CSV table of N, CA and C in Angstrom, one decimal:
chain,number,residue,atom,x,y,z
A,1,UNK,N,122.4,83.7,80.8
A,1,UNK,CA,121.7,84.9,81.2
A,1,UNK,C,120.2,84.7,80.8
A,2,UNK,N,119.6,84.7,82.1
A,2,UNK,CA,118.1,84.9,81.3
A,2,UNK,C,117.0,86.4,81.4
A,3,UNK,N,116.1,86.5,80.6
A,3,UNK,CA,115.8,87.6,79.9
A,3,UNK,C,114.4,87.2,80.0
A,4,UNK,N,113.8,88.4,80.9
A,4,UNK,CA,111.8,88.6,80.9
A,4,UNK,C,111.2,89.3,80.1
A,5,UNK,N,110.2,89.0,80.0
A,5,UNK,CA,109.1,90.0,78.9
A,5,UNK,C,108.2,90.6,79.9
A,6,UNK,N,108.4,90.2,81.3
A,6,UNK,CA,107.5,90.5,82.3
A,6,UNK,C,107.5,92.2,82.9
A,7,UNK,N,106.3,93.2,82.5
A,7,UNK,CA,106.9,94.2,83.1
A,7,UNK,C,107.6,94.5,84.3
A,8,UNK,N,108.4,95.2,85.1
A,8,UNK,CA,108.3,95.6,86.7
A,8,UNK,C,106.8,96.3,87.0
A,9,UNK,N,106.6,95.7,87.7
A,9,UNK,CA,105.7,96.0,88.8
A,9,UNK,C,105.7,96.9,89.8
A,10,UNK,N,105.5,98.3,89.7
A,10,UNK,CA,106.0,99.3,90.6
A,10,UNK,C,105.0,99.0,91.8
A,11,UNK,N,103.8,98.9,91.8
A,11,UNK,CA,103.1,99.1,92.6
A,11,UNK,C,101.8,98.1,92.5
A,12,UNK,N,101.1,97.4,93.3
A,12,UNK,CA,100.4,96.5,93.0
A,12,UNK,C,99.4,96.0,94.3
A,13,UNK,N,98.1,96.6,93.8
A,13,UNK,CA,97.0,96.5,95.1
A,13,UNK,C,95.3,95.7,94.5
A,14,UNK,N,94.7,95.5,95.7
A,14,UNK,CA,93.3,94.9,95.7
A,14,UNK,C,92.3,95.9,96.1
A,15,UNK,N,91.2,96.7,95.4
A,15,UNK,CA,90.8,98.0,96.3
A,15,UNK,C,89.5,96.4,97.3
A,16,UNK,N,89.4,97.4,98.6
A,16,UNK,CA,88.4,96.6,100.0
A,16,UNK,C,87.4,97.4,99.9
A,17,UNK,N,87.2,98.0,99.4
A,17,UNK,CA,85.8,99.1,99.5
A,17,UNK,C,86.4,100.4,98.9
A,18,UNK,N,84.7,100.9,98.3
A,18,UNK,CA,85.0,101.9,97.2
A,18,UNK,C,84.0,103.1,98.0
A,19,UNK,N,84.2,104.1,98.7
A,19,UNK,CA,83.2,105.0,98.9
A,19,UNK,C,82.4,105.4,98.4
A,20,UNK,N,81.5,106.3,99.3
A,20,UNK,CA,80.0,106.2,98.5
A,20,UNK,C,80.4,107.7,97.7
A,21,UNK,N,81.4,108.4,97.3
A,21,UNK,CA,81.2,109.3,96.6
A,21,UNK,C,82.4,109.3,95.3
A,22,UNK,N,82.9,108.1,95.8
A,22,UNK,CA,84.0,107.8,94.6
A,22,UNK,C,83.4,107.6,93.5
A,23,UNK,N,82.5,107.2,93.2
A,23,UNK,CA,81.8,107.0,91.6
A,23,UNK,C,81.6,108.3,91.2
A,24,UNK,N,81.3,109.8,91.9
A,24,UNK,CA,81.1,111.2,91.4
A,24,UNK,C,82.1,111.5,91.3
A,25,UNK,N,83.6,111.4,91.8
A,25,UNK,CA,84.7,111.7,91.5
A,25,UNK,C,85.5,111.4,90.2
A,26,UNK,N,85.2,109.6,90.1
A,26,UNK,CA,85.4,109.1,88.8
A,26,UNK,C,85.1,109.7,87.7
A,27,UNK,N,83.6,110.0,87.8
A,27,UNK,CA,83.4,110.8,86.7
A,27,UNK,C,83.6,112.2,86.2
A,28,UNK,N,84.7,112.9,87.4
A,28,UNK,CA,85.1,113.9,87.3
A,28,UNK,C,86.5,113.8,87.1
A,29,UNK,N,87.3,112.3,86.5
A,29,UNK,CA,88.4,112.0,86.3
A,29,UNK,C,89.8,112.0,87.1
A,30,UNK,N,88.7,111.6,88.4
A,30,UNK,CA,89.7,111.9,90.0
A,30,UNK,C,89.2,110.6,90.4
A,31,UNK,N,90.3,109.8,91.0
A,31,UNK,CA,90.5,109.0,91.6
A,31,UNK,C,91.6,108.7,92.9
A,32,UNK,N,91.0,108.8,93.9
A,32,UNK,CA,92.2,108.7,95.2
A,32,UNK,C,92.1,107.4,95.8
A,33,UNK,N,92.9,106.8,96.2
A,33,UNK,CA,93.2,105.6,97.1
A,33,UNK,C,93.4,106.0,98.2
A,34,UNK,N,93.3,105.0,99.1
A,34,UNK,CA,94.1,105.2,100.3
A,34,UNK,C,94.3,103.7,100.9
A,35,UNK,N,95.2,103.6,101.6
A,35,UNK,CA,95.6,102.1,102.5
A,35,UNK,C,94.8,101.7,103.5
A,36,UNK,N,94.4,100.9,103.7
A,36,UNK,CA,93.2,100.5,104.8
A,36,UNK,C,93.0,101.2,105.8
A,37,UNK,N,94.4,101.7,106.5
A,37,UNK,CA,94.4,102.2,107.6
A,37,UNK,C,93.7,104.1,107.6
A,38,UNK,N,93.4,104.1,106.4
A,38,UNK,CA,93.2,105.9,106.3
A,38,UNK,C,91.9,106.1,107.3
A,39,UNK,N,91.9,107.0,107.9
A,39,UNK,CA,91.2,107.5,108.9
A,39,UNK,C,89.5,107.6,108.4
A,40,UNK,N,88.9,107.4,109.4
A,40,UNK,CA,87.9,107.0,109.1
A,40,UNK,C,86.7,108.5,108.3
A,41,UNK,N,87.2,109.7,108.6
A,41,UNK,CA,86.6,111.0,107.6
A,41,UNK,C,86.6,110.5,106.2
A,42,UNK,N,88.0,110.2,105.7
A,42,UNK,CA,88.5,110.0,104.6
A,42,UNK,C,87.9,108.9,103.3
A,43,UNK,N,87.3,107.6,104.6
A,43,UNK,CA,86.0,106.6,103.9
A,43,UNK,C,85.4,106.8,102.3
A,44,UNK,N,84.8,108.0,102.8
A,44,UNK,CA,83.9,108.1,101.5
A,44,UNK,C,84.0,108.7,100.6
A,45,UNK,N,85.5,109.3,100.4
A,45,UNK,CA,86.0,110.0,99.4
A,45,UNK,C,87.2,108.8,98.5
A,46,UNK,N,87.3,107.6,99.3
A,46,UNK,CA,88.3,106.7,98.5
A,46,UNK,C,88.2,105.5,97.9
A,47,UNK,N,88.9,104.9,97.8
A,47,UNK,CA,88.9,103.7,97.1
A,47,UNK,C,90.1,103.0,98.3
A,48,UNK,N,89.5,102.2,99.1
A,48,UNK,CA,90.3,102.0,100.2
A,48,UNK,C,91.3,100.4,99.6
A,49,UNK,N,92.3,100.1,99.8
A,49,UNK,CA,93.4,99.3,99.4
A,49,UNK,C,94.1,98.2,100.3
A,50,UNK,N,94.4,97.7,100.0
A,50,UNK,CA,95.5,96.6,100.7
A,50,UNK,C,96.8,96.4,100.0
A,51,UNK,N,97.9,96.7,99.6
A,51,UNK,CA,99.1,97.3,98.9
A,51,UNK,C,99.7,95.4,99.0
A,52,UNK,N,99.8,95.3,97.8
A,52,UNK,CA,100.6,93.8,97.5
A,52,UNK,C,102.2,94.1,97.4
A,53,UNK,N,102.1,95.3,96.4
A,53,UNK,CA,103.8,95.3,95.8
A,53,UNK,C,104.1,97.0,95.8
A,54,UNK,N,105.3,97.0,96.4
A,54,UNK,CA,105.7,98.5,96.4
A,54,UNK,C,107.3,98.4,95.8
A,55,UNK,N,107.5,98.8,94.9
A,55,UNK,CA,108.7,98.2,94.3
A,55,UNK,C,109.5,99.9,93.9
A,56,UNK,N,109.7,100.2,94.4
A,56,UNK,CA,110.6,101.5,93.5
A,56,UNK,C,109.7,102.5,93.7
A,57,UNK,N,110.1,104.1,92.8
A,57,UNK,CA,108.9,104.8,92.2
A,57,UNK,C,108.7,105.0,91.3
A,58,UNK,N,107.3,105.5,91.2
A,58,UNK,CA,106.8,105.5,89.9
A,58,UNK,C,106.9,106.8,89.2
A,59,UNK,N,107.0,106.5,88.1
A,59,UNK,CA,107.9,107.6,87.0
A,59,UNK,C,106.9,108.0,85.5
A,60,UNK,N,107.0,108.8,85.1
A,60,UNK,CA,106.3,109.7,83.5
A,60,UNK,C,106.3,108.3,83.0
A,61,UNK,N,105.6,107.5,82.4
A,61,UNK,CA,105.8,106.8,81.2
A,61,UNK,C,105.2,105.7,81.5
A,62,UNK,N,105.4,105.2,83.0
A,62,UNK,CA,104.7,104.4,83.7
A,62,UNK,C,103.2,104.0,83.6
A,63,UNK,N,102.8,102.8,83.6
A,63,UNK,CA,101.3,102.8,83.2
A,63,UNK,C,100.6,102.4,84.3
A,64,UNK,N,99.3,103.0,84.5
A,64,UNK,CA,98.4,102.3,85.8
A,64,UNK,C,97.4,101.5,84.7
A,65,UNK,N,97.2,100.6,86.0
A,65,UNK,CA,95.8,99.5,85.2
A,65,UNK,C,95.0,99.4,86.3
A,66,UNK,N,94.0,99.6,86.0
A,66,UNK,CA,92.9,99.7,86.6
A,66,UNK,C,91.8,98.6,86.4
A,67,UNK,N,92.0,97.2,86.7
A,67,UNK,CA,91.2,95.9,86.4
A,67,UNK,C,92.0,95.9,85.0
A,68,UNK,N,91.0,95.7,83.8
A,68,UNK,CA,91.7,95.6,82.5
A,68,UNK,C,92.1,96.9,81.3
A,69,UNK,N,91.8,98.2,82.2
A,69,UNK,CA,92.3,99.6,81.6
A,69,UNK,C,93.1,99.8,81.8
A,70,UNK,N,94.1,100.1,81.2
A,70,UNK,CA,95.2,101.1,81.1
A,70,UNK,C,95.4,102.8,80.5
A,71,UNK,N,96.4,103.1,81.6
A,71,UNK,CA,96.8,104.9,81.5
A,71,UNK,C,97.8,105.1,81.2
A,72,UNK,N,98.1,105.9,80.8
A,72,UNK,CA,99.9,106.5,80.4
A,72,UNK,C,100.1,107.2,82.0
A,73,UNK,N,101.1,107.2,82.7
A,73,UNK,CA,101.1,108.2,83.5
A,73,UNK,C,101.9,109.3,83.6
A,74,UNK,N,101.3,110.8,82.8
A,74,UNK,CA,102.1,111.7,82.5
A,74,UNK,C,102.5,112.2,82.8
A,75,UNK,N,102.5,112.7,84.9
A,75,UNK,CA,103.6,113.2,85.7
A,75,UNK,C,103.0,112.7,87.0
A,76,UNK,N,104.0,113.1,88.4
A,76,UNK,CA,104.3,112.4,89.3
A,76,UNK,C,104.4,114.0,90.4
A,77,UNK,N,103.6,114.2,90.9
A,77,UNK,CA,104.1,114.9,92.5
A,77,UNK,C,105.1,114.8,93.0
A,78,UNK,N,105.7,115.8,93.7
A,78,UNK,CA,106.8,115.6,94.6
A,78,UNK,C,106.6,114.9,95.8
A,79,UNK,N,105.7,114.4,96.3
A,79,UNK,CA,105.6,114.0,97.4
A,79,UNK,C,104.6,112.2,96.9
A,80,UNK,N,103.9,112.3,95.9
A,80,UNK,CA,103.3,111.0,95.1
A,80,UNK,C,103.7,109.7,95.8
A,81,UNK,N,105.6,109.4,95.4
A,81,UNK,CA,105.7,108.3,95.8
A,81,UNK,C,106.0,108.0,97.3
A,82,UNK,N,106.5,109.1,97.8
A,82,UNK,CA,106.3,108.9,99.4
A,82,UNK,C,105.2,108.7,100.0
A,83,UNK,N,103.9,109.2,99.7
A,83,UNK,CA,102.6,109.0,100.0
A,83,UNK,C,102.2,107.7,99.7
A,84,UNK,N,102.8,107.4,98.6
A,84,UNK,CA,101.9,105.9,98.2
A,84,UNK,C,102.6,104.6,98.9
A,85,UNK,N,104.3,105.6,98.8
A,85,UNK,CA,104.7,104.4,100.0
A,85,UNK,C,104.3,103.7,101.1
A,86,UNK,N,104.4,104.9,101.8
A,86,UNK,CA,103.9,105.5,103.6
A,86,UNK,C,102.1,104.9,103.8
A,87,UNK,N,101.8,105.6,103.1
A,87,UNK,CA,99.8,105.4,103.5
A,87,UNK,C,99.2,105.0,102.4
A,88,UNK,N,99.8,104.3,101.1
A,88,UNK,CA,99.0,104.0,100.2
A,88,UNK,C,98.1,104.8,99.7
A,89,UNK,N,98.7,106.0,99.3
A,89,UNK,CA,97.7,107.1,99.1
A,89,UNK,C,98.2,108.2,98.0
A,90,UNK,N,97.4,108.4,97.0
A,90,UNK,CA,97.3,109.1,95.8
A,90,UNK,C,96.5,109.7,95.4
A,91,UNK,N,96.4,110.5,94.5
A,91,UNK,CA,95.5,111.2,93.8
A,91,UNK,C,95.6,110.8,92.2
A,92,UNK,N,95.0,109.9,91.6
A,92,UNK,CA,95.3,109.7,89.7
A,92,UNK,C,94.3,110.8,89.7
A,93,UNK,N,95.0,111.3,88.5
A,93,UNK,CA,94.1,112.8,87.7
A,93,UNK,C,93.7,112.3,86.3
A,94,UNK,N,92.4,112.1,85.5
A,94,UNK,CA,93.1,112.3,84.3
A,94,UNK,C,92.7,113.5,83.8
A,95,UNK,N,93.4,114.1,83.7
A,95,UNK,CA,93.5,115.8,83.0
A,95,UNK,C,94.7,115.7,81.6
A,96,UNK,N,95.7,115.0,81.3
A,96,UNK,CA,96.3,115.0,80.5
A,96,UNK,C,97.6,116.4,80.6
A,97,UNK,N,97.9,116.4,81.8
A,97,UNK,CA,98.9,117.1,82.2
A,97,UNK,C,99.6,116.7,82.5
A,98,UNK,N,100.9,117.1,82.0
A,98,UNK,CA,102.3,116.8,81.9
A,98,UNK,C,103.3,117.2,83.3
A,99,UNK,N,102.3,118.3,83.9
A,99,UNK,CA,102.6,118.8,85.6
A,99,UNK,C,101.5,118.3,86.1
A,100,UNK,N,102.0,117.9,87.7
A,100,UNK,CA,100.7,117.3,88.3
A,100,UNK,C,100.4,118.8,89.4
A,101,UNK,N,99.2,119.0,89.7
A,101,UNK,CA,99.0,120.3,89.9
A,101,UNK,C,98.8,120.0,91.7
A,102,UNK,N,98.7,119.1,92.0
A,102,UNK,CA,99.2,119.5,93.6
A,102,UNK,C,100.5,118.5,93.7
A,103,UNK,N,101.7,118.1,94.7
A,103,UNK,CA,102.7,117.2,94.9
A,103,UNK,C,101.7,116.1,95.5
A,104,UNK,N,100.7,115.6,95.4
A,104,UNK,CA,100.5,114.3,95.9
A,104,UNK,C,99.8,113.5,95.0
A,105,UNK,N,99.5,114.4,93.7
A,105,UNK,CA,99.1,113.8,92.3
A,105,UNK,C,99.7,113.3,91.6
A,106,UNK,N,99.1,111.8,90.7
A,106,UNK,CA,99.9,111.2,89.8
A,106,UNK,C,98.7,112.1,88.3
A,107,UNK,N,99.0,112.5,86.9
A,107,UNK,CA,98.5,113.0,86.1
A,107,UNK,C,98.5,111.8,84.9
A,108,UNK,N,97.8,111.2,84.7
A,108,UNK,CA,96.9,110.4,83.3
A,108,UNK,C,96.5,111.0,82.1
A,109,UNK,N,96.9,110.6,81.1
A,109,UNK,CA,96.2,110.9,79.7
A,109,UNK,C,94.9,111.8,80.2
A,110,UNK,N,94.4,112.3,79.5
A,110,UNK,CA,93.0,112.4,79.2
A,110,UNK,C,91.8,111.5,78.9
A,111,UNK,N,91.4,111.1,79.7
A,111,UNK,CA,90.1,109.6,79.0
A,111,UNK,C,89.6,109.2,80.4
A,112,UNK,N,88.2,109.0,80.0
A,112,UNK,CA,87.1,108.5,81.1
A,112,UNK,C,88.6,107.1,81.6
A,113,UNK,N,87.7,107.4,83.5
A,113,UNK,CA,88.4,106.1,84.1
A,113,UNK,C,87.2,105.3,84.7
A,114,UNK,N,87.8,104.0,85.0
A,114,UNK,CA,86.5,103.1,85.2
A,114,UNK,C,86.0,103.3,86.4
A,115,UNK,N,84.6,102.7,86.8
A,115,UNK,CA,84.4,102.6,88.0
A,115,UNK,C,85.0,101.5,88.4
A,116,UNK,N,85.2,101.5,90.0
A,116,UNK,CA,86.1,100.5,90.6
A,116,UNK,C,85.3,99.7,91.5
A,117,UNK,N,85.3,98.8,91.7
A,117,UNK,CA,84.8,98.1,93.4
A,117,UNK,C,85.4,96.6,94.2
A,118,UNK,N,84.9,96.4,94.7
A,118,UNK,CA,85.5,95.6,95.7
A,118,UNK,C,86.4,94.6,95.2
A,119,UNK,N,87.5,94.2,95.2
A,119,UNK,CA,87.9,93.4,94.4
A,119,UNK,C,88.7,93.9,93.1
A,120,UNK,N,88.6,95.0,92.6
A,120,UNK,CA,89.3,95.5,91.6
A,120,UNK,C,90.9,95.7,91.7
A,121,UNK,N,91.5,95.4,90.8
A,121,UNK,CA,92.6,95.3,90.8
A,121,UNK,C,93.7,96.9,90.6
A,122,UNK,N,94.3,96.7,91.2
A,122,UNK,CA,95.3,98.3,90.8
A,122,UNK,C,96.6,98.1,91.0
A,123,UNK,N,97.0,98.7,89.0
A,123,UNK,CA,99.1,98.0,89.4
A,123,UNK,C,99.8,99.2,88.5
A,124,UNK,N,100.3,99.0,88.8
A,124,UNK,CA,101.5,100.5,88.1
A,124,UNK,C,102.7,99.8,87.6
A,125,UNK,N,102.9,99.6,86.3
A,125,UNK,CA,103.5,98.5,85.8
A,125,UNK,C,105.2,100.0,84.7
A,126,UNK,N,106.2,99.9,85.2
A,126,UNK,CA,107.6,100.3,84.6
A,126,UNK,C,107.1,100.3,83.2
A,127,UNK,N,107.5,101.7,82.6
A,127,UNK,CA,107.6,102.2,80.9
A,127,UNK,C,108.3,100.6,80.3
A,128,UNK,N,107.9,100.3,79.5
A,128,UNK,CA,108.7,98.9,78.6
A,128,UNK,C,109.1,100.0,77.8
């Protein structure tokens, strides 16, 4: 029987372009993605993606990484992982709420998030 130290990998993307107003959002501890294909309004409010790994969903305890940051992720929308399935699309909050206050939000600790750009990495890695 063999045995990994490797986390699962819930989810695992490359952002292609960062809108021009996602750096003001960042700093208001909101960060949305969307999948390449998101409609063209939507541009400049996201962090647009190309989705490597979609493995399961993602659950309370779960951690996002953001290049070389990491988040706790402390609750999950009802609708979250079907969105991120479907269109590669989320809302990370960090507000440090335990309820995510719309169903398409994932809720993060409380703590500045980074800025992101072209080439940045985004994975959502299973509670160890």
């Amino acid at each position: 029987m063999t045995t990994t130290d490797e986390p699962t990998v819930r989810y695992a993307t490359t952002v292609t372009s960062v809108g021009v107003l996602v750096p003001d959002f960042v700093e208001q501890g909101m960060l949305i993605i969307f999948g390449d294909n998101a409609p063209a309004e939507l541009h400049d409010i996201c962090a647009l993606h190309r989705p490597e790994v979609s493995e399961g969903g993602v659950e309370p305890g779960d951690v996002l990484w953001l290049d070389d940051a990491s988040f706790t992720i402390l609750s999950v929308g009802s609708v979250a992982n079907e969105n991120l399935s479907a269109l590669g699309h989320v809302s990370f909050k960090a507000n440090g709420s335990t309820d995510a206050q719309l169903p398409g939000d994932i809720s993060l600790e409380n703590v500045p998030l980074p800025q992101l750009h072209e080439g940045s990495r985004v994975r959502i890695v299973a509670a160890s």
